[in-house]
Amino acid sequence: MMPTCEIIYILLMLSCVLGQRTTCFCDLNIGLCDVNCCCDTEDCSTSDIETFTCLVPLTNADTLHCVYDQVVFVNNIAQTQTVRQNGLFCIEVDNFATRNMYTSPACISSDTCFDDIGQIYFYNVSTNVPQATESFYQSGDIVYTIFNNSNAQSMLILPSSGVSNVCQDNNPVKYLSNESNSCTRSSSDLMTSCNTDYSLDFAFYAEGFKIVPSPSLLNLTGNSEILFNDTELVSISASCTLNNINTTECLSPVYNATTTQCENVVTSATYTIGTNGTNGISSVDLQIDLSMIGEASFPLTQQFAINFVSIQNTGTVLQLSGNPGYLVGRPLLTAVCDSAGVPQSFNSNPNVGVTLVTPTATGLCSASEALTRQAILFGQDQTTGCMTALSTSTCQQIQQEIFATLDGQIFNQNGSVCIGSYGNTTDLTSTADWTQVIKADSESILISVTETNTGCQNMILSSVYEILFANAGNISDPQPKVVGARYSYGNPQFLQFRCIGGNCDRGTNQQRVEISTSVTFIDISETPVSLETQRPTIEAKLPNDFFSPFKDSVPVN
Amino acid sequence: MHLSLGLTFIPPLLIAYRSQGFWMTTNTYMEQPDVTFKKQLMLILNKPQPGEFLAWSTYSNFNSLLDQNSIRIPIVSSVESDVNGDGKFDQLNFTVSIPLESTESITSFGLLLIFDYKLYRMSTLQMETLAYISHSSVSAGSSFVAYGDLRLYQKTPLRHRGVDTRFNTTIVDSADSSASTYDLSTIFSAYSQRNLTTQFLNKYPVWKSGRGAQQPFTIEVIISYPTETITYQPGFWELIKWGWVQYVTILLLFLWVFRKINIAVFSEQLFNTVIVHPKIKRH
C-alpha cells in the first residue's frame, strides 16, 4: 500500500495541503469581532457575519488531497462552502501523516547547538582593536604611543583624507609603510580656530605623547604599566620652519588682530622614523612647516608624510625611476648635456628640464619661479596649458614670451637636455645611456613672425614632447627604454586681434590666447616574430613519360 | 512508396522549421575590441551659481567660442596600459586636474572622451565612439573618481564579413566653429541615433568634497576595455551549414523509423503488392 501512496503523493505534490489545521486563522483579536472573519463565531454574531466577505484559508483541511477543478478564494455569499470531490487522484488512506508536519529540531539549548549551525550572518559592527601580540614591530603593525595624560596607550596617527577631503585624524600609521597625504581643515571663524583648533597647532603632532619603540615593552611589563616618563620611550624631536625660515623653537598659533591673520599655523608635518630591525624604533624626527595664514587660505590644505628609514642607511638616497626599465608614473631622469650630447650634470630642479607649463588658479600663465612646472612622468601622456594676455608689445616680443612659457628653463642655457635611457641610469660618463632631446629651432621661427594691422602672423602657440620608447630584454619581462626624444612646436598660426562689439583696442581689450604643451609616449617596441622555414618538399621523381597519355604533346618517334 | 518517401523527407524539415528557427538569423561571438583613446576630450564644469561654468576641450574652435573667464586649461594625463600583453590596450587611466581659485567651486561636471574602436574577427569594424562621464552633487567637490567599462551597445547585428566604416565619422566636428556643433545635446542626439555606440557603464563614482583653498579639482576615470559579446548576421554558408545540421539529424531518425515501417509493411504484405523477382535469364 505504501508505494502507491507515495506515487500519488508525488503526483499531487502541488495540490497537497500541509496539515490539518482546524483553527480559525483570521481570528487575531480575542473579544473583538474580526472583520471578514466568518469563522470567528465566538466574537461575531450571525448578523455580523452576514455583512462580511468571508476570507477563505489558503490551506484547507482536506485530508484526501484531491485535485480541485474549481478553487474558491473569496466566498461573498452567505452560504457556506463545502467541497465534495472524490476523484481518481484522491488519497483515501494516508498511512504516513507525519510527512506533512515539520519535524522539531533535535538540538534545543546548548552552546554546541549554535556552533553546529554553521556560518551565521548577523548585524554586528566589527570591533577590531589592534593588540600588541608580537615581541617586535612588523611591517603593517600600528605604532603605539603613550600619552602624558594618565599614561594612556594609543597609536601614532597621520591625518588623511577619507570620505571627503577633510582631514581624518584617526588614520593610524602603519609600521614601515611610507605614506604621504594631503587634506583640508576648515574654519568658520579664524580667530576662534587660531586659538582653539588643535589641528593647526604643532603640539598636536609633536607633544604630549611618546613613541613605544617596540611592542615587547607593552607585553613584558605585565601588570606594571608602562609610564610616560619611562626612559625606554622615544620622544619626538620636532624642528620647525616659519615661513620657509628655520626657527629655533616651535610656536603655537597666535592670532594677530592687526593683520587679521593667524601666525604659526601648521601647513605640513613630516615624520622621519629611524628603525633598527627587531629592536624597533630608535628615533622620531618631525619636520613642521609653520605659516601665517589669512581667512582666504581656508579651507587650509595640510600636507602630512611619514618616512621609515633604517639607521643603517646614513648616506644620501638616490631615487630610481625603475630598475632597469622605466616604471609607468615615475619621473624621467634628466641631465644637462653639452651641445654634443655629452652629459655634464644631473638635473634635480623640477623647473628645469623636460617639463610642461603649469597653469595658475586663474588659468593664466605665470613666469613666477614659485609655481613649479609639471614634471613629465614615464608612460603618462599629458597636456597642460595656460592663457596669456596679448599685450601692446610687438608680435616678436609676444612670441618670445610664449617661447619662454612653453620651453621653461631648459633651453635657456648653452646646452641641451638628455634623458636617461633606463630608469636606473646613474652614470654620467657613459654617453650611450643618455638620449639627447632633439629640439626645434625657435630662433628661425622668431624671424618668420610678422606683424600686420589685424594680428600676428606665423605665431607658435603650442609645443609637444614626443618620447620614443621600446621594450628591451626578455619578452616575459619587458623593460622600457627611452630610445629617442624630440621637442617640437605646433603649426604656425595667424593670431588675429579679435574685436567683439565696439571694444577693439589691442592694449586694453585683454584678449587671451591659449598656450598648450603636451607630451606623448610612443611605443616602438618590435616584438620578435617567430619565423618558420618553408616545409621541405618531397622530391619524389616520376619517370618522364608517366603522364604522357594525358599530355598535349605526345612525343612522336 | 511515394507516400513513404514523402513522409520520410518532408516532416523533418517541418519539425526543424517549427522548433524555433531553422535558419539561424543571428549568432554571437566574443572579441576584445582594439580601443585607443584619441586624446580628444571636452570638459564642462558647472559652478553652483546659475549659468556659471568652466570649460575646455581639445577643439580650438570650441575654446575660442568660450568667454575668456570661462575657459580654464587643465592638466590632463592619460595612461593606456596593456595588462595582459596581448597587444591590445586593456585599460585607460585618465586624470584631469582643473586649477581653481579659492572663490570658485564645482558642483557638477560632464566629461566627453573620444575613442577609436576596432573589431577584427568577423567584419572589420572601425568607428569613433565616446564615453560620457558626468556627476553632480549638492556639495562642492574636491575630487571625483570613477571606475567603469567602455561597453559596446548594438542596436542591429553586424555583418559577418567585410569592412565596416559606417560610424568612423567624427563625433564632434572640430572644423566647425558654430556654437551649436559643440552643444552636448547636439552631439548626443546624433550619436544616440547610431546603431553602434559605446557607453561608460558599470561605474562606481566617488565624489569627495572639502577642497582646500587654491587646490585644483581633480577627476580620475579608470576605464576598462572588456571583451564584448557581439551579435552578427551569419553568412550564406554558415546559414546552410546549420540548416543542414538540423535537418539531417532529424532526417536520420525518420529514415530509420520509416525503414522499419517499410520492412514491416512489405514483409507482412499488409497491402496488395506485386513481388517483382529479379529477371531470370532465358536461353
PDB file of C-alpha atoms in Angstrom, chain A residues 104-288:
ATOM      1  CA  SER A 104      11.219  19.658  15.607  1.00  0.00           C
ATOM      2  CA  PRO A 105      14.959  20.451  15.664  1.00  0.00           C
ATOM      3  CA  ALA A 106      16.967  17.948  17.623  1.00  0.00           C
ATOM      4  CA  CYS A 107      19.240  20.484  19.243  1.00  0.00           C
ATOM      5  CA  ILE A 108      17.395  22.753  21.576  1.00  0.00           C
ATOM      6  CA  SER A 109      19.519  24.610  24.069  1.00  0.00           C
ATOM      7  CA  SER A 110      23.197  24.193  24.454  1.00  0.00           C
ATOM      8  CA  ASP A 111      26.232  26.120  23.230  1.00  0.00           C
ATOM      9  CA  THR A 112      27.197  23.441  20.754  1.00  0.00           C
ATOM     10  CA  CYS A 113      23.832  23.863  19.009  1.00  0.00           C
ATOM     11  CA  PHE A 114      24.887  27.325  17.921  1.00  0.00           C
ATOM     12  CA  ASP A 115      28.312  26.134  16.902  1.00  0.00           C
ATOM     13  CA  ASP A 116      26.873  23.348  14.771  1.00  0.00           C
ATOM     14  CA  ILE A 117      24.619  25.623  12.724  1.00  0.00           C
ATOM     15  CA  GLY A 118      27.479  26.706  10.527  1.00  0.00           C
ATOM     16  CA  GLN A 119      28.007  30.171   9.115  1.00  0.00           C
ATOM     17  CA  ILE A 120      25.637  32.666  10.682  1.00  0.00           C
ATOM     18  CA  TYR A 121      25.389  36.235   9.465  1.00  0.00           C
ATOM     19  CA  PHE A 122      24.179  38.799  11.918  1.00  0.00           C
ATOM     20  CA  TYR A 123      24.276  42.544  12.332  1.00  0.00           C
ATOM     21  CA  ASN A 124      27.343  43.450  14.232  1.00  0.00           C
ATOM     22  CA  VAL A 125      29.794  46.308  13.964  1.00  0.00           C
ATOM     23  CA  SER A 126      33.137  44.569  13.741  1.00  0.00           C
ATOM     24  CA  THR A 127      35.364  45.601  16.592  1.00  0.00           C
ATOM     25  CA  ASN A 128      38.966  45.066  15.696  1.00  0.00           C
ATOM     26  CA  VAL A 129      41.063  46.669  18.367  1.00  0.00           C
ATOM     27  CA  PRO A 130      44.672  46.014  17.434  1.00  0.00           C
ATOM     28  CA  GLN A 131      46.518  44.401  20.256  1.00  0.00           C
ATOM     29  CA  ALA A 132      50.231  44.161  20.692  1.00  0.00           C
ATOM     30  CA  THR A 133      50.942  40.476  20.437  1.00  0.00           C
ATOM     31  CA  GLU A 134      54.300  40.292  18.751  1.00  0.00           C
ATOM     32  CA  SER A 135      57.507  40.981  20.578  1.00  0.00           C
ATOM     33  CA  PHE A 136      58.657  43.387  17.867  1.00  0.00           C
ATOM     34  CA  TYR A 137      57.053  45.567  15.198  1.00  0.00           C
ATOM     35  CA  GLN A 138      56.484  44.022  11.798  1.00  0.00           C
ATOM     36  CA  SER A 139      55.575  45.878   8.650  1.00  0.00           C
ATOM     37  CA  GLY A 140      51.915  46.872   8.694  1.00  0.00           C
ATOM     38  CA  ASP A 141      51.667  46.993  12.505  1.00  0.00           C
ATOM     39  CA  ILE A 142      50.346  50.105  14.172  1.00  0.00           C
ATOM     40  CA  VAL A 143      52.851  52.167  16.138  1.00  0.00           C
ATOM     41  CA  TYR A 144      51.966  52.536  19.832  1.00  0.00           C
ATOM     42  CA  THR A 145      52.193  55.742  21.792  1.00  0.00           C
ATOM     43  CA  ILE A 146      51.893  56.593  25.470  1.00  0.00           C
ATOM     44  CA  PHE A 147      50.230  59.858  26.386  1.00  0.00           C
ATOM     45  CA  ASN A 148      51.284  62.240  29.082  1.00  0.00           C
ATOM     46  CA  ASN A 149      47.716  62.374  30.331  1.00  0.00           C
ATOM     47  CA  SER A 150      47.141  59.367  32.584  1.00  0.00           C
ATOM     48  CA  ASN A 151      49.751  57.327  30.666  1.00  0.00           C
ATOM     49  CA  ALA A 152      47.064  56.260  28.234  1.00  0.00           C
ATOM     50  CA  GLN A 153      48.090  53.960  25.437  1.00  0.00           C
ATOM     51  CA  SER A 154      47.222  54.978  21.904  1.00  0.00           C
ATOM     52  CA  MET A 155      48.650  54.843  18.424  1.00  0.00           C
ATOM     53  CA  LEU A 156      50.633  57.181  16.193  1.00  0.00           C
ATOM     54  CA  ILE A 157      48.368  58.842  13.641  1.00  0.00           C
ATOM     55  CA  LEU A 158      48.863  60.607  10.354  1.00  0.00           C
ATOM     56  CA  PRO A 159      45.854  62.694   9.262  1.00  0.00           C
ATOM     57  CA  SER A 160      44.460  61.639   5.926  1.00  0.00           C
ATOM     58  CA  SER A 161      41.583  62.468   3.657  1.00  0.00           C
ATOM     59  CA  GLY A 162      38.852  59.885   3.622  1.00  0.00           C
ATOM     60  CA  VAL A 163      35.202  60.146   2.783  1.00  0.00           C
ATOM     61  CA  SER A 164      35.740  63.788   1.901  1.00  0.00           C
ATOM     62  CA  ASN A 165      38.921  65.769   1.513  1.00  0.00           C
ATOM     63  CA  VAL A 166      38.657  66.964   5.103  1.00  0.00           C
ATOM     64  CA  CYS A 167      41.328  65.527   7.405  1.00  0.00           C
ATOM     65  CA  GLN A 168      40.511  62.384   9.355  1.00  0.00           C
ATOM     66  CA  ASP A 169      42.744  62.371  12.397  1.00  0.00           C
ATOM     67  CA  ASN A 170      42.312  58.738  13.339  1.00  0.00           C
ATOM     68  CA  ASN A 171      44.265  57.285  10.470  1.00  0.00           C
ATOM     69  CA  PRO A 172      46.906  55.049  12.077  1.00  0.00           C
ATOM     70  CA  VAL A 173      50.476  54.930  10.886  1.00  0.00           C
ATOM     71  CA  LYS A 174      51.491  51.510   9.593  1.00  0.00           C
ATOM     72  CA  TYR A 175      54.980  50.417  10.559  1.00  0.00           C
ATOM     73  CA  LEU A 176      57.460  50.554   7.662  1.00  0.00           C
ATOM     74  CA  SER A 177      54.915  51.820   5.162  1.00  0.00           C
ATOM     75  CA  ASN A 178      55.736  55.281   3.936  1.00  0.00           C
ATOM     76  CA  GLU A 179      52.751  57.491   3.395  1.00  0.00           C
ATOM     77  CA  SER A 180      52.069  60.951   2.106  1.00  0.00           C
ATOM     78  CA  ASN A 181      48.693  62.627   2.442  1.00  0.00           C
ATOM     79  CA  SER A 182      47.149  65.984   1.970  1.00  0.00           C
ATOM     80  CA  CYS A 183      43.833  67.009   3.416  1.00  0.00           C
ATOM     81  CA  THR A 184      41.973  70.143   4.414  1.00  0.00           C
ATOM     82  CA  ARG A 185      40.943  71.904   7.602  1.00  0.00           C
ATOM     83  CA  SER A 186      38.031  74.258   7.558  1.00  0.00           C
ATOM     84  CA  SER A 187      37.344  77.209   9.781  1.00  0.00           C
ATOM     85  CA  SER A 188      34.239  79.255  10.347  1.00  0.00           C
ATOM     86  CA  ASP A 189      35.956  81.968  12.338  1.00  0.00           C
ATOM     87  CA  LEU A 190      39.699  82.471  12.010  1.00  0.00           C
ATOM     88  CA  MET A 191      40.244  83.945  15.455  1.00  0.00           C
ATOM     89  CA  THR A 192      38.461  81.114  17.246  1.00  0.00           C
ATOM     90  CA  SER A 193      40.154  78.483  15.118  1.00  0.00           C
ATOM     91  CA  CYS A 194      43.529  80.058  15.635  1.00  0.00           C
ATOM     92  CA  ASN A 195      43.165  79.936  19.400  1.00  0.00           C
ATOM     93  CA  THR A 196      41.343  76.655  19.844  1.00  0.00           C
ATOM     94  CA  ASP A 197      41.763  74.346  16.833  1.00  0.00           C
ATOM     95  CA  TYR A 198      44.296  71.737  17.901  1.00  0.00           C
ATOM     96  CA  SER A 199      44.909  70.631  14.313  1.00  0.00           C
ATOM     97  CA  LEU A 200      46.565  73.953  13.490  1.00  0.00           C
ATOM     98  CA  ASP A 201      48.919  73.658  16.450  1.00  0.00           C
ATOM     99  CA  PHE A 202      52.261  71.864  16.091  1.00  0.00           C
ATOM    100  CA  ALA A 203      51.853  70.378  19.569  1.00  0.00           C
ATOM    101  CA  PHE A 204      49.079  68.100  18.322  1.00  0.00           C
ATOM    102  CA  TYR A 205      51.623  66.324  16.165  1.00  0.00           C
ATOM    103  CA  ALA A 206      54.691  66.573  18.385  1.00  0.00           C
ATOM    104  CA  GLU A 207      53.975  66.949  22.059  1.00  0.00           C
ATOM    105  CA  GLY A 208      52.143  65.206  24.834  1.00  0.00           C
ATOM    106  CA  PHE A 209      52.954  61.679  23.737  1.00  0.00           C
ATOM    107  CA  LYS A 210      55.919  59.398  23.248  1.00  0.00           C
ATOM    108  CA  ILE A 211      56.505  56.514  20.911  1.00  0.00           C
ATOM    109  CA  VAL A 212      56.727  52.948  22.144  1.00  0.00           C
ATOM    110  CA  PRO A 213      59.902  51.671  20.451  1.00  0.00           C
ATOM    111  CA  SER A 214      58.856  48.027  20.494  1.00  0.00           C
ATOM    112  CA  PRO A 215      55.630  46.237  21.461  1.00  0.00           C
ATOM    113  CA  SER A 216      57.647  43.984  23.756  1.00  0.00           C
ATOM    114  CA  LEU A 217      57.662  46.872  26.221  1.00  0.00           C
ATOM    115  CA  LEU A 218      53.904  46.692  26.445  1.00  0.00           C
ATOM    116  CA  ASN A 219      53.939  42.936  26.931  1.00  0.00           C
ATOM    117  CA  LEU A 220      56.900  42.418  29.223  1.00  0.00           C
ATOM    118  CA  THR A 221      55.860  44.886  31.877  1.00  0.00           C
ATOM    119  CA  GLY A 222      52.874  42.700  32.703  1.00  0.00           C
ATOM    120  CA  ASN A 223      50.865  44.232  35.474  1.00  0.00           C
ATOM    121  CA  SER A 224      53.095  47.232  35.917  1.00  0.00           C
ATOM    122  CA  GLU A 225      52.010  49.550  33.147  1.00  0.00           C
ATOM    123  CA  ILE A 226      54.463  51.464  31.066  1.00  0.00           C
ATOM    124  CA  LEU A 227      54.581  55.119  32.015  1.00  0.00           C
ATOM    125  CA  PHE A 228      55.093  58.293  30.051  1.00  0.00           C
ATOM    126  CA  ASN A 229      58.237  59.089  32.000  1.00  0.00           C
ATOM    127  CA  ASP A 230      59.909  55.736  31.305  1.00  0.00           C
ATOM    128  CA  THR A 231      63.240  56.236  29.649  1.00  0.00           C
ATOM    129  CA  GLU A 232      62.692  53.485  27.089  1.00  0.00           C
ATOM    130  CA  LEU A 233      60.077  55.546  25.292  1.00  0.00           C
ATOM    131  CA  VAL A 234      61.196  57.590  22.311  1.00  0.00           C
ATOM    132  CA  SER A 235      60.226  61.234  22.380  1.00  0.00           C
ATOM    133  CA  ILE A 236      59.617  63.221  19.223  1.00  0.00           C
ATOM    134  CA  SER A 237      62.253  65.744  18.294  1.00  0.00           C
ATOM    135  CA  ALA A 238      60.437  68.432  16.381  1.00  0.00           C
ATOM    136  CA  SER A 239      62.021  71.142  14.281  1.00  0.00           C
ATOM    137  CA  CYS A 240      60.060  73.927  12.684  1.00  0.00           C
ATOM    138  CA  THR A 241      60.398  76.335   9.817  1.00  0.00           C
ATOM    139  CA  LEU A 242      58.423  79.537   9.931  1.00  0.00           C
ATOM    140  CA  ASN A 243      57.556  80.904   6.507  1.00  0.00           C
ATOM    141  CA  ASN A 244      60.346  78.814   4.977  1.00  0.00           C
ATOM    142  CA  ILE A 245      62.939  80.047   7.516  1.00  0.00           C
ATOM    143  CA  ASN A 246      64.318  77.667  10.154  1.00  0.00           C
ATOM    144  CA  THR A 247      63.343  78.691  13.648  1.00  0.00           C
ATOM    145  CA  THR A 248      64.909  77.663  16.885  1.00  0.00           C
ATOM    146  CA  GLU A 249      61.694  76.648  18.546  1.00  0.00           C
ATOM    147  CA  CYS A 250      58.246  75.663  17.504  1.00  0.00           C
ATOM    148  CA  LEU A 251      55.467  78.066  18.398  1.00  0.00           C
ATOM    149  CA  SER A 252      51.757  77.628  18.873  1.00  0.00           C
ATOM    150  CA  PRO A 253      49.295  79.620  16.758  1.00  0.00           C
ATOM    151  CA  VAL A 254      48.722  83.240  17.718  1.00  0.00           C
ATOM    152  CA  TYR A 255      46.016  85.437  16.285  1.00  0.00           C
ATOM    153  CA  ASN A 256      47.319  88.769  15.116  1.00  0.00           C
ATOM    154  CA  ALA A 257      44.417  91.187  15.388  1.00  0.00           C
ATOM    155  CA  THR A 258      46.107  93.974  13.449  1.00  0.00           C
ATOM    156  CA  THR A 259      46.849  91.901  10.363  1.00  0.00           C
ATOM    157  CA  THR A 260      43.794  89.649  10.969  1.00  0.00           C
ATOM    158  CA  GLN A 261      45.995  86.663  10.352  1.00  0.00           C
ATOM    159  CA  CYS A 262      46.828  83.557  12.283  1.00  0.00           C
ATOM    160  CA  GLU A 263      50.537  83.054  12.863  1.00  0.00           C
ATOM    161  CA  ASN A 264      52.392  79.752  13.290  1.00  0.00           C
ATOM    162  CA  VAL A 265      49.815  77.536  11.632  1.00  0.00           C
ATOM    163  CA  VAL A 266      50.940  74.033  10.671  1.00  0.00           C
ATOM    164  CA  THR A 267      50.892  73.606   6.896  1.00  0.00           C
ATOM    165  CA  SER A 268      52.944  70.462   6.703  1.00  0.00           C
ATOM    166  CA  ALA A 269      54.297  67.815   9.037  1.00  0.00           C
ATOM    167  CA  THR A 270      56.755  65.090   8.073  1.00  0.00           C
ATOM    168  CA  TYR A 271      57.748  62.299  10.435  1.00  0.00           C
ATOM    169  CA  THR A 272      61.017  60.519   9.834  1.00  0.00           C
ATOM    170  CA  ILE A 273      61.217  57.379  11.892  1.00  0.00           C
ATOM    171  CA  GLY A 274      64.549  55.651  12.384  1.00  0.00           C
ATOM    172  CA  THR A 275      64.196  51.890  12.690  1.00  0.00           C
ATOM    173  CA  ASN A 276      66.675  49.306  13.841  1.00  0.00           C
ATOM    174  CA  GLY A 277      65.498  45.834  12.814  1.00  0.00           C
ATOM    175  CA  THR A 278      63.799  43.868  15.568  1.00  0.00           C
ATOM    176  CA  ASN A 279      64.821  46.495  18.114  1.00  0.00           C
ATOM    177  CA  GLY A 280      62.089  48.694  16.693  1.00  0.00           C
ATOM    178  CA  ILE A 281      62.050  52.448  16.624  1.00  0.00           C
ATOM    179  CA  SER A 282      65.196  54.267  17.618  1.00  0.00           C
ATOM    180  CA  SER A 283      64.378  57.862  16.748  1.00  0.00           C
ATOM    181  CA  VAL A 284      61.454  60.008  15.650  1.00  0.00           C
ATOM    182  CA  ASP A 285      62.088  63.298  13.906  1.00  0.00           C
ATOM    183  CA  LEU A 286      59.336  65.656  12.961  1.00  0.00           C
ATOM    184  CA  GLN A 287      59.737  68.476  10.487  1.00  0.00           C
ATOM    185  CA  ILE A 288      56.939  71.046  10.697  1.00  0.00           C
TER     186      ILE A 288
END
